[in-house]
Coordinates of C-alpha atoms in Angstrom, one line a residue:
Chain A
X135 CA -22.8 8.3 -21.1
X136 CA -21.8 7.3 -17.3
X137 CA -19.1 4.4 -16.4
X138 CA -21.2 2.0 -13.6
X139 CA -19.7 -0.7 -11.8
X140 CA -22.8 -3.4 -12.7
X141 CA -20.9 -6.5 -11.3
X142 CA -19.0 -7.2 -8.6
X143 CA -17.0 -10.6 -7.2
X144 CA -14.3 -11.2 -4.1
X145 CA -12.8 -14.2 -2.9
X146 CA -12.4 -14.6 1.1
X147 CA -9.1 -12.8 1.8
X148 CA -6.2 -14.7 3.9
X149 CA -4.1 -17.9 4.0
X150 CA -5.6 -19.9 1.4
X151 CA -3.7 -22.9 0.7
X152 CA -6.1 -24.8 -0.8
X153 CA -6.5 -22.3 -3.8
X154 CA -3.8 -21.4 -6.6
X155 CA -3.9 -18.0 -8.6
X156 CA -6.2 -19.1 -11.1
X157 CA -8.6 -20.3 -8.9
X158 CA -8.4 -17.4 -7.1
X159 CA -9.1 -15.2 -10.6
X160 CA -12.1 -17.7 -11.6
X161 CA -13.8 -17.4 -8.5
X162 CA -13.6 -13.5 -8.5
X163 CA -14.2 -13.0 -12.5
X164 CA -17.1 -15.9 -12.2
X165 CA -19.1 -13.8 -9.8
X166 CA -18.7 -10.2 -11.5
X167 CA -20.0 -11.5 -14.6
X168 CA -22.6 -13.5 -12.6
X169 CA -24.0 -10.0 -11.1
X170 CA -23.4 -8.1 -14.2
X171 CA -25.9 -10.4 -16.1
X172 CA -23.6 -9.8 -19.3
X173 CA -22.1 -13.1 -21.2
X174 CA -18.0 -13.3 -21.4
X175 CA -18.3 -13.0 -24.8
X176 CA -19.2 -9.2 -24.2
X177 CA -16.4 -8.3 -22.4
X178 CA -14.8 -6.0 -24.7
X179 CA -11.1 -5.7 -22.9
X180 CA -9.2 -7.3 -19.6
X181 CA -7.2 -4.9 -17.2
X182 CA -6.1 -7.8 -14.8
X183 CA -3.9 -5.8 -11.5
X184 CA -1.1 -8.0 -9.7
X185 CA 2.3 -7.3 -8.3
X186 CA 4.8 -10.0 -7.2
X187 CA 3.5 -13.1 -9.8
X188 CA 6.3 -12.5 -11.8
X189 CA 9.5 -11.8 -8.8
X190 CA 7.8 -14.6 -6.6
X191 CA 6.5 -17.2 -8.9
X192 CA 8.0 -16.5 -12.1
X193 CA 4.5 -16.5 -13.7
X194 CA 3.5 -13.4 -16.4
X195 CA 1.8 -12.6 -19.1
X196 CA -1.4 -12.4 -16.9
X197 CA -4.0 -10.5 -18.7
X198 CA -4.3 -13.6 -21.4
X199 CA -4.0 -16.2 -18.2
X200 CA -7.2 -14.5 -17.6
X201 CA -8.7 -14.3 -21.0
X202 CA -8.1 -18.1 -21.0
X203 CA -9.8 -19.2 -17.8
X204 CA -12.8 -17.5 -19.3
X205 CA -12.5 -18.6 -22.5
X206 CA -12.5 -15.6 -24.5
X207 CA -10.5 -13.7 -26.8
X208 CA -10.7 -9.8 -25.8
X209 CA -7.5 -7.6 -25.4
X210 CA -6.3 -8.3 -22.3
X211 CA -3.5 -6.2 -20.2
X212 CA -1.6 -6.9 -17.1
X213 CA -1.0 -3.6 -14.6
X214 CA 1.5 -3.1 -12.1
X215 CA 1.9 -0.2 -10.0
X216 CA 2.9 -1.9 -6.7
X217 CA 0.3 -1.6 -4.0
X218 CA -2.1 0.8 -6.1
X219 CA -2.3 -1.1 -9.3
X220 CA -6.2 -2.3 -8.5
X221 CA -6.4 1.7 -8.7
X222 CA -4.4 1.8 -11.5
X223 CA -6.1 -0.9 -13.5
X224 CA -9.5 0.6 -12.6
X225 CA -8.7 3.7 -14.2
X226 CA -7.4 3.1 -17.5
X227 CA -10.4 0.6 -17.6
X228 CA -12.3 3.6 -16.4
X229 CA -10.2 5.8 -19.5
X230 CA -11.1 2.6 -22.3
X231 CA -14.6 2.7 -22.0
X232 CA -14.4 7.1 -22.2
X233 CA -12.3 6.3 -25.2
X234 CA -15.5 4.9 -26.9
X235 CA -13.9 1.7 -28.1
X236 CA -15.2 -0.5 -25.0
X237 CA -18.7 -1.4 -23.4
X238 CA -18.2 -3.4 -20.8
X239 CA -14.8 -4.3 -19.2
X240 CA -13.5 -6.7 -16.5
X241 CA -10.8 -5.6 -13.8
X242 CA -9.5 -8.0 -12.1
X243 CA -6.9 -7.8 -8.9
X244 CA -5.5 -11.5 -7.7
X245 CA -2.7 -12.0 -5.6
X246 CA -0.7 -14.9 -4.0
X247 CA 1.4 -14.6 -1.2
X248 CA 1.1 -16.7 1.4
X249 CA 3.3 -19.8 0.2
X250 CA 6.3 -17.5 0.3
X251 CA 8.7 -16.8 3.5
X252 CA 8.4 -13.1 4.8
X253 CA 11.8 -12.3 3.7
X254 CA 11.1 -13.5 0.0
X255 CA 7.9 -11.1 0.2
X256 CA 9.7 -8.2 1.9
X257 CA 12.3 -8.0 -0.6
X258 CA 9.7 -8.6 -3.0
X259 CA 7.5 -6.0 -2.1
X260 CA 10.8 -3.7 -1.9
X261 CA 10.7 -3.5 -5.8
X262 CA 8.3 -0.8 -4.9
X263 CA 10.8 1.5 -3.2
X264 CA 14.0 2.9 -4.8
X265 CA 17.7 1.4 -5.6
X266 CA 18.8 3.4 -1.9
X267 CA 15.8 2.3 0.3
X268 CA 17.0 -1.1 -0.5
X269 CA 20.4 -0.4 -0.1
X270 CA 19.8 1.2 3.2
X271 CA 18.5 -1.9 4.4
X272 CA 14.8 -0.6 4.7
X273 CA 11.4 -2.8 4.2
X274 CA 8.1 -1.2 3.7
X275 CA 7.0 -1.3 7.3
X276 CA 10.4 0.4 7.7
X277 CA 9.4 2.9 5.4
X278 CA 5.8 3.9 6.7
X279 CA 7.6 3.6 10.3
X280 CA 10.1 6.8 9.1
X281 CA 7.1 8.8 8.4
X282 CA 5.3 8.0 11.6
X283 CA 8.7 9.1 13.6
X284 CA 8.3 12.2 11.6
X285 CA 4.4 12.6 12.3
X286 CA 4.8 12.0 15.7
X287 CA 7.8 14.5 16.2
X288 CA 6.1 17.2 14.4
X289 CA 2.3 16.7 15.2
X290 CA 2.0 14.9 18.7
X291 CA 0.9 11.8 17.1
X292 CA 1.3 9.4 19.7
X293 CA 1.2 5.4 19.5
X294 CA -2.2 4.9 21.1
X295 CA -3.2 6.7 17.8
X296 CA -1.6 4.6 15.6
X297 CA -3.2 1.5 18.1
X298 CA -6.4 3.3 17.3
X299 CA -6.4 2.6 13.4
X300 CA -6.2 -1.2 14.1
X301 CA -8.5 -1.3 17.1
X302 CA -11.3 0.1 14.8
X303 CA -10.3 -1.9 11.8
X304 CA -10.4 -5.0 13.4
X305 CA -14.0 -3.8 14.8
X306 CA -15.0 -3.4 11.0
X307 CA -13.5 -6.5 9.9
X308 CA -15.4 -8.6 12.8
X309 CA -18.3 -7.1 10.6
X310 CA -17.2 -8.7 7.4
X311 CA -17.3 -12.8 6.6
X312 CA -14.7 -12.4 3.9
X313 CA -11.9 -10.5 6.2
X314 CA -9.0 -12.0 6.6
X315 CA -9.0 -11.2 10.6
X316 CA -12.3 -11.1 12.2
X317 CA -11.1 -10.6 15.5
X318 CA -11.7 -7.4 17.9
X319 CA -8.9 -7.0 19.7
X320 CA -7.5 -3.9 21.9
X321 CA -4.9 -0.9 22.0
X322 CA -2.4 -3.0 24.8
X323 CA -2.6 -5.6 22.2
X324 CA -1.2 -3.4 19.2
X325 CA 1.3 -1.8 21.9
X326 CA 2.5 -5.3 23.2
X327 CA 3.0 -7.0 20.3
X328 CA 6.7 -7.6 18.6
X329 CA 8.0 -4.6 16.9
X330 CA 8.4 -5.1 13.2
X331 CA 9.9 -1.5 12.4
X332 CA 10.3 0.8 15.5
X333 CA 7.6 2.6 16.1
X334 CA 5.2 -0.2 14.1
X335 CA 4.0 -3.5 15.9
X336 CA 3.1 -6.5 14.2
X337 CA -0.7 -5.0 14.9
X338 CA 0.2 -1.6 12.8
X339 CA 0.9 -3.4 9.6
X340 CA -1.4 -5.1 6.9
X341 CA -0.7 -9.0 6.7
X342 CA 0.3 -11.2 4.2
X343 CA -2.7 -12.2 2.0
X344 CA -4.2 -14.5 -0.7
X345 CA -7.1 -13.2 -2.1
X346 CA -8.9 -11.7 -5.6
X347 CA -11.5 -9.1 -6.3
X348 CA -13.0 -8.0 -9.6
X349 CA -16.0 -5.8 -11.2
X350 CA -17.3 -5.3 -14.3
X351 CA -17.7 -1.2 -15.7
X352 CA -20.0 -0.9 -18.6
X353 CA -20.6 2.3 -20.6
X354 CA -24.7 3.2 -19.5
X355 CA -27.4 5.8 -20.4
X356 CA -29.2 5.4 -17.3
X357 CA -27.1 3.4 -14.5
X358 CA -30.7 1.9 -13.0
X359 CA -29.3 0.6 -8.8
X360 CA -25.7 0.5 -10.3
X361 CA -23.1 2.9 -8.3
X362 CA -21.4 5.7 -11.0
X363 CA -18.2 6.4 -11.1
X364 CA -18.0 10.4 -11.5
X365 CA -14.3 10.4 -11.1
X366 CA -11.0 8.6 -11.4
X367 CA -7.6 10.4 -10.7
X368 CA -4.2 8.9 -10.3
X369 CA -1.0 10.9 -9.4
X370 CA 2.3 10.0 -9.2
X371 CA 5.6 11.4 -6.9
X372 CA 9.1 10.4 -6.5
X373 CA 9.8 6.4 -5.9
X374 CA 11.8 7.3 -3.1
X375 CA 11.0 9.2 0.3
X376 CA 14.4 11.2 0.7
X377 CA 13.9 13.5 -2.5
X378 CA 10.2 14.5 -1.3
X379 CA 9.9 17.9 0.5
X380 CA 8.2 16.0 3.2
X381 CA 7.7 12.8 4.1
X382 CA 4.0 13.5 6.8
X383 CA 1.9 13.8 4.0
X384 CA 1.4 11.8 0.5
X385 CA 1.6 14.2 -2.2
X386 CA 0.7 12.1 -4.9
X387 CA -2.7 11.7 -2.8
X388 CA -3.3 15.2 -2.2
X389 CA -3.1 15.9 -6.2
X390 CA -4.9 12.9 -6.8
X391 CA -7.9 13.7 -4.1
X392 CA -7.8 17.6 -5.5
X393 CA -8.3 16.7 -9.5
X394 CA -11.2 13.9 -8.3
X395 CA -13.4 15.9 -6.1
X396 CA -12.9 18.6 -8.9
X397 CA -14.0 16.2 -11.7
X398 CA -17.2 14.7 -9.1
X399 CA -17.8 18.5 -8.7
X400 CA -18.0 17.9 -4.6
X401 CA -16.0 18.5 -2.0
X402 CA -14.4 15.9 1.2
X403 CA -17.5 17.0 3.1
X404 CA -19.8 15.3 1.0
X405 CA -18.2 11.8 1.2
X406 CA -20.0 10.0 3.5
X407 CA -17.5 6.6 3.4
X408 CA -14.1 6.1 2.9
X409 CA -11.9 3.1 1.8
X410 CA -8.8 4.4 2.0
X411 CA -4.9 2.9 1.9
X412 CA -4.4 1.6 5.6
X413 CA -1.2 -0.5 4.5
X414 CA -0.1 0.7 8.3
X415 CA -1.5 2.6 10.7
X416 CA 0.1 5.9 10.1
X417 CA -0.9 5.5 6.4
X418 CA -4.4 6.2 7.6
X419 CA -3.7 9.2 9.7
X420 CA -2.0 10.6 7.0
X421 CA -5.1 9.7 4.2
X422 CA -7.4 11.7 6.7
X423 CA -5.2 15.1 6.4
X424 CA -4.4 14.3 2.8
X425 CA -7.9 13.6 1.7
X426 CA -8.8 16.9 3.4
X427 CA -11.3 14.5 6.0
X428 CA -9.5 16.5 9.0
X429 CA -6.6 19.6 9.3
X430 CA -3.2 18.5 9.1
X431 CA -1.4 17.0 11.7
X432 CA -4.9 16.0 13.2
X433 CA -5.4 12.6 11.8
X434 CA -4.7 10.9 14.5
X435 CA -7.0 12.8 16.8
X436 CA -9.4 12.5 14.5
X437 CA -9.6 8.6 14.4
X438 CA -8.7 7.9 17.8
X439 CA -12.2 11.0 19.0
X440 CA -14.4 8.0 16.7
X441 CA -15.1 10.1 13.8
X442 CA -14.1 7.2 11.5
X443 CA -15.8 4.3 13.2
X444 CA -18.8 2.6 12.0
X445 CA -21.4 4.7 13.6
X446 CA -19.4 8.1 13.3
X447 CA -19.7 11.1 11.3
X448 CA -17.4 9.5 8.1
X449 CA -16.8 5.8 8.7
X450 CA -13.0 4.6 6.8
X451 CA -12.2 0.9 5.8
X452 CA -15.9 -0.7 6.5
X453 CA -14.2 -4.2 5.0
X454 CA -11.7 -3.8 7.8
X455 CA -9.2 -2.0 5.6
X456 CA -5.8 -3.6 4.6
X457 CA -5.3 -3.8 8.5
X458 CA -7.9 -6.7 8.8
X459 CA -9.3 -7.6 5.7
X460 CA -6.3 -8.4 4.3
X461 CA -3.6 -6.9 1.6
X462 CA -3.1 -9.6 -1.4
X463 CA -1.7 -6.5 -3.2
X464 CA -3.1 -6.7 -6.6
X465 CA -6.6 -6.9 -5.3
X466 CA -6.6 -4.1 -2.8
X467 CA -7.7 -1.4 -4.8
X468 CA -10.5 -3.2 -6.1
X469 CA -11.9 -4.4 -3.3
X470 CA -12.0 -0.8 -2.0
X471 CA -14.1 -0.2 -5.5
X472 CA -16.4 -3.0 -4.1
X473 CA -16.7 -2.4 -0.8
X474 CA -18.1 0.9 -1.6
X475 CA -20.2 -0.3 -4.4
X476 CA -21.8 -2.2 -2.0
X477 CA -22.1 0.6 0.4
X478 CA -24.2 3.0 -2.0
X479 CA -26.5 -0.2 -2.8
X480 CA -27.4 -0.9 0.6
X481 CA -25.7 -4.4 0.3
X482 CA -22.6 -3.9 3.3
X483 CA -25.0 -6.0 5.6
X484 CA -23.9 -5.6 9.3
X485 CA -21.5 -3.1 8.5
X486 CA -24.0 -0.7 6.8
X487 CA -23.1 3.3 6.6
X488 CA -26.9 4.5 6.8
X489 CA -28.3 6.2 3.2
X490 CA -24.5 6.3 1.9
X491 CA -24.6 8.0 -1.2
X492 CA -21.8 9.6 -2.3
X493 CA -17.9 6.8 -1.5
X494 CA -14.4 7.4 -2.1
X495 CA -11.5 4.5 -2.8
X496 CA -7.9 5.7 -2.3
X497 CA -5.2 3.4 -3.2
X498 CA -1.3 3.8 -3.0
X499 CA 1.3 2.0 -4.3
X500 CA 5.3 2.2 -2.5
X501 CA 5.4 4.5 0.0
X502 CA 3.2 7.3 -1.6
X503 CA 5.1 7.0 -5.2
X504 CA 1.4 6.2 -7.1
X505 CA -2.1 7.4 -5.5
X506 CA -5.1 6.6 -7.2
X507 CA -8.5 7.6 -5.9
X508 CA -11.7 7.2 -7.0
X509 CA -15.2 8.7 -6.5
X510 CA -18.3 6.6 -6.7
X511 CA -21.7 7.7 -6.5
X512 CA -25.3 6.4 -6.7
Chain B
X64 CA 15.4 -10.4 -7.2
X65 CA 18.5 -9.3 -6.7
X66 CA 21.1 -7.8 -9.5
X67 CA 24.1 -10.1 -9.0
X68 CA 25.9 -8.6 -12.2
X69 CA 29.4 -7.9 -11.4
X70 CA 28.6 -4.5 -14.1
X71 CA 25.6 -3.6 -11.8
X72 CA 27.5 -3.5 -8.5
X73 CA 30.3 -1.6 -10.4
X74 CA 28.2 1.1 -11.7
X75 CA 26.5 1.1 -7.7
X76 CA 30.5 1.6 -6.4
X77 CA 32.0 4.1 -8.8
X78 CA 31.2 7.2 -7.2
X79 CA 31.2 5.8 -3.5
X80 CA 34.2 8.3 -3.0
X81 CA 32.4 11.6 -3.2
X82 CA 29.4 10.3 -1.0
X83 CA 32.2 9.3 2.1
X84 CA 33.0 11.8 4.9
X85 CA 29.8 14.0 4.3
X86 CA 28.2 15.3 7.4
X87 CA 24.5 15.5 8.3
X88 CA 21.2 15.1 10.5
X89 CA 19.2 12.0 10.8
X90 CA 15.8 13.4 9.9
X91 CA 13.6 10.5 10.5
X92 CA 14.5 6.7 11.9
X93 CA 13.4 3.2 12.4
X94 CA 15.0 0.1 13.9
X95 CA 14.1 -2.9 11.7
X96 CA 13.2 -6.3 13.0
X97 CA 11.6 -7.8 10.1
X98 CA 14.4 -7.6 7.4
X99 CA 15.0 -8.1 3.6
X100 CA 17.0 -11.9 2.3
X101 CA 20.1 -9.7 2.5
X102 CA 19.6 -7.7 5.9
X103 CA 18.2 -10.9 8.1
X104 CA 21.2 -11.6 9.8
X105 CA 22.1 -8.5 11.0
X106 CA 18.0 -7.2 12.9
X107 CA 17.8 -5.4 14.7
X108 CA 19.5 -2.5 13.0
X109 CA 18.7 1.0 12.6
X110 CA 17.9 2.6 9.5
X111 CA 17.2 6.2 8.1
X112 CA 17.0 9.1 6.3
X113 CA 20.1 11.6 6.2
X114 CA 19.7 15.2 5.2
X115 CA 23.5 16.6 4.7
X116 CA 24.7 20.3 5.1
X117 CA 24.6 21.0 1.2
X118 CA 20.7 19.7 1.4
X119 CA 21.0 16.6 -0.1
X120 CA 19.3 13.6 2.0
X121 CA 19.8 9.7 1.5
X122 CA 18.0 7.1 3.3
X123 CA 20.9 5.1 5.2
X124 CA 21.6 2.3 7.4
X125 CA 22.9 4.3 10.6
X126 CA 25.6 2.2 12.9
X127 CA 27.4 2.8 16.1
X128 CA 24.6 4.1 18.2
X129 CA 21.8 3.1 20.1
X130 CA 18.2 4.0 21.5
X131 CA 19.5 7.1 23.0
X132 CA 22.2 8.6 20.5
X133 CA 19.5 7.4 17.3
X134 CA 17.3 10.2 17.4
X135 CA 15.8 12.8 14.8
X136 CA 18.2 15.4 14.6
X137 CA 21.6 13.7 15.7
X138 CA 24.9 14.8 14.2
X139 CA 26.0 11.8 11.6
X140 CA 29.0 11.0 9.1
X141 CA 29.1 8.9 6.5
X142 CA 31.6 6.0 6.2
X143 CA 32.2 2.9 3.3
X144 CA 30.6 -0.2 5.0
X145 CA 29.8 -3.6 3.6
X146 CA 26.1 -3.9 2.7
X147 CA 23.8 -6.7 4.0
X148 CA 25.4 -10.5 3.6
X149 CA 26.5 -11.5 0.4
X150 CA 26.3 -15.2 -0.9
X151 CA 29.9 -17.2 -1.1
X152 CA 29.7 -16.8 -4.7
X153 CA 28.7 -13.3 -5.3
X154 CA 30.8 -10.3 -5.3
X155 CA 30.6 -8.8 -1.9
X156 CA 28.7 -5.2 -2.0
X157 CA 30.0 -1.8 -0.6
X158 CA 27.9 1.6 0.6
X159 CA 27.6 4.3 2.4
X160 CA 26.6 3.9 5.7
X161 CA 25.6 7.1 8.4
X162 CA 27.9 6.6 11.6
X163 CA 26.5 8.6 14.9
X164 CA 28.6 11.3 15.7
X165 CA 29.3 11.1 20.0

């Protein structure tokens, strides 16, 4: 038996106004089951991925919200694991159908953030982080922005590096009619615009975003022009940065990588694209050491010498990443799943990897406390 | 959301006295612009992570410097200081706080 993704559906990503949550989760949930050619009456269980519905809005119990726009009756369960819980949800949907008591599942990521002020999302978003990052005054780009200090010190990381990661994922989200930024723009850009946490500009970080994604897995004998998924690993770490042994690298992503190349039986090599967790730009330079795409301490090198961009030897973020497609948090980690699905099928359009075959979707949630990662292959 | 149980910010305070007059190194800093509801009135402010002499580290807020004293590796103590801006109504919230060392 192999786990396919045999439907897929996304919403544009960005300020929409016009649509509420639940328009948001039809739109997405509509199309997966569109594509996967199965009724909603066969959808044997709900994993539905959000994060600030209940801080912002007051609004839970979202798995049966979703059960009852589609008018069915499955088990249906919500997910949270801050930023990575699209990772998160895709992988116990991933363990239900190996459990043998589901066929086909929908996972579902929707998120709104946009009518909220930034302070109500920062502190928000700061649930993700521990009692003493809060206390301390900190905010997520002020996290990420305390590993870059430390990357930079130790590695020669500079801040046309960092520039780098949003130059290029702009680039690939000019490429990409549901990214939230379609604009190119350049490295004096990223430099000159307003610091947010020193040594992050407004251009390091991933916005503020509306936006849902969801696919359909379904337990198959033979997986016809559907991608596989041949592994799914999620790791966890502490919550808070100042108990790790060091804050330039992810742990929770190296474990998580290590166990899912092991269970895909490949190594990072053969991946030949790459969504990975760009929340900021030093996120990604670390994701290409932790991954094992480049030596440590080279990340940064490594993106800014072009490896990464659309054309390179391993292209990273084709949608644009969180940089530019957008972060509506509960979504993110399944839009990774989709942009690769789309990817091995030869569907990404302008933004094609030539004969991909073999895509990886790394997701974190708080500053490195939850890694998912998943392997898809066709 | 924010705990505004007068129990919560007790349990927070009650062993503030063994975390005050510690000495250690800033081992990684930011200066925050774009700030928490608490912390808005008070950006741009420097923030951190402290790594005392008995190996310990806490991420603090870190006051009385500036671009030049702030830097990975400075000498800091740590000192009771009011955290962000409380509401009239609620109880006001202490902490520790890392203060650069001239």
């Amino acid at each position: 038996m192999k786990v396919a993704v045999i439907g897929t559906g996304i919403t544009k990503f960005g300020e929409l106004w016009d649509k509420s949550f639940y328009d948001l989760a039809e739109e997405a949930a509509s199309h997966a089951i569109l594509e996967s050619k199965i009724e909603p009456g066969q959808i044997d269980a709900v994993f539905c991925a959000n994060m600030l519905s209940g801080n912002l809005t007051g609004q839970n119990h979202l798995g049966a919200q979703v059960t009852s726009i589609l008018k069915i009756h499955c088990p249906a369960y919500t997910i949270e694991a801050a930023c990575a819980s699209g990772g998160v949800a895709t992988n116990l949907a991933y363990l239900s159908i190996l459990s043998g008591k589901a066929k086909n599942v929908l996972v579902i990521g929707v998120e709104k953030m946009t009518d909220f002020t930034n302070a109500e999302v920062a502190s928000g978003l700061m649930g993700a982080a521990s009692e003493d990052e809060r206390q301390a005054g900190l905010t997520f780009p002020g996290l990420y922005a305390l590993m870059a200090n430390a990357h930079m010190q130790k590695f020669k990381t500079t801040r046309r590096d960092l520039a780098n990661v949003a130059v290029k994922n702009h680039y690939h989200g000019s490429l990409n009619e549901n990214a939230q930024f379609q604009n190119r723009i350049t490295i004096e850009k990223v430099l000159e615009s307003p610091p947010v946490a020193t040594p992050l500009t407004l251009f390091d970080c991933s916005p503020m975003s509306d936006g849902a994604a969801a696919i359909i897995l379904s337990a198959v004998e033979n997986t016809n022009n559907s991608p596989q998924i041949t592994a799914s690993a999620v790791a966890t770490d502490t919550v808070g940065l100042a108990k790790r042994k060091s804050i330039t690298e992810i742990l929770a992503t190296k474990i998580a990588a290590q166990n899912a190349y092991k269970q895909a039986g490949i190594t990072p090599a053969d991946i030949n694209v790459a969504e990975v967790h760009d929340c900021f730009t030093i996120a990604e330079i670390i994701a290409m050491e932790d991954l094992g795409f480049c030596p440590k301490g080279r990340g940064g090198k490594y993106i800014s010498n072009g490896s990464t961009k659309l054309g390179g030897s391993k292209p990273i973020n084709t949608s644009g990443g969180l940089k530019a497609c957008g972060h509506p948090v509960g979504a993110t980690g399944i839009k990774q799943i989709i942009e690769i699905t789309k990817q091995l099928k030869g569907e990404a359009e302008k933004r094609q990897v030539k004969s991909a075959k073999i895509g990886l979707a790394h997701n974190i949630g708080g500053s490195g406390a939850t890694a998912a990662v998943h392997i898809l292959q066709i | 959301m924010k705990n505004h149980s007068p129990s919560y910010i007790w349990r927070q305070s009650k062993n503030l006295h063994s975390d005050v007059g510690k000495i250690g190194k800033v081992t990684s800093f930011t200066r925050i612009y774009a700030a928490p509801q608490d912390f808005e009135a008070q950006t741009p402010y420097f923030t951190g992570l402290v790594k005392f002499e008995d190996e310990t580290a806490k991420p603090l807020e870190i006051i009385d410097g500036d671009e030049k004293s702030i830097r990975i590796g400075a000498k800091v103590k740590t000192v009771i200081r009011r955290i962000g801006l409380a509401e009239p109504e609620e109880l006001i919230r202490y902490g520790i706080k890392a203060k650069i060392l001239k």
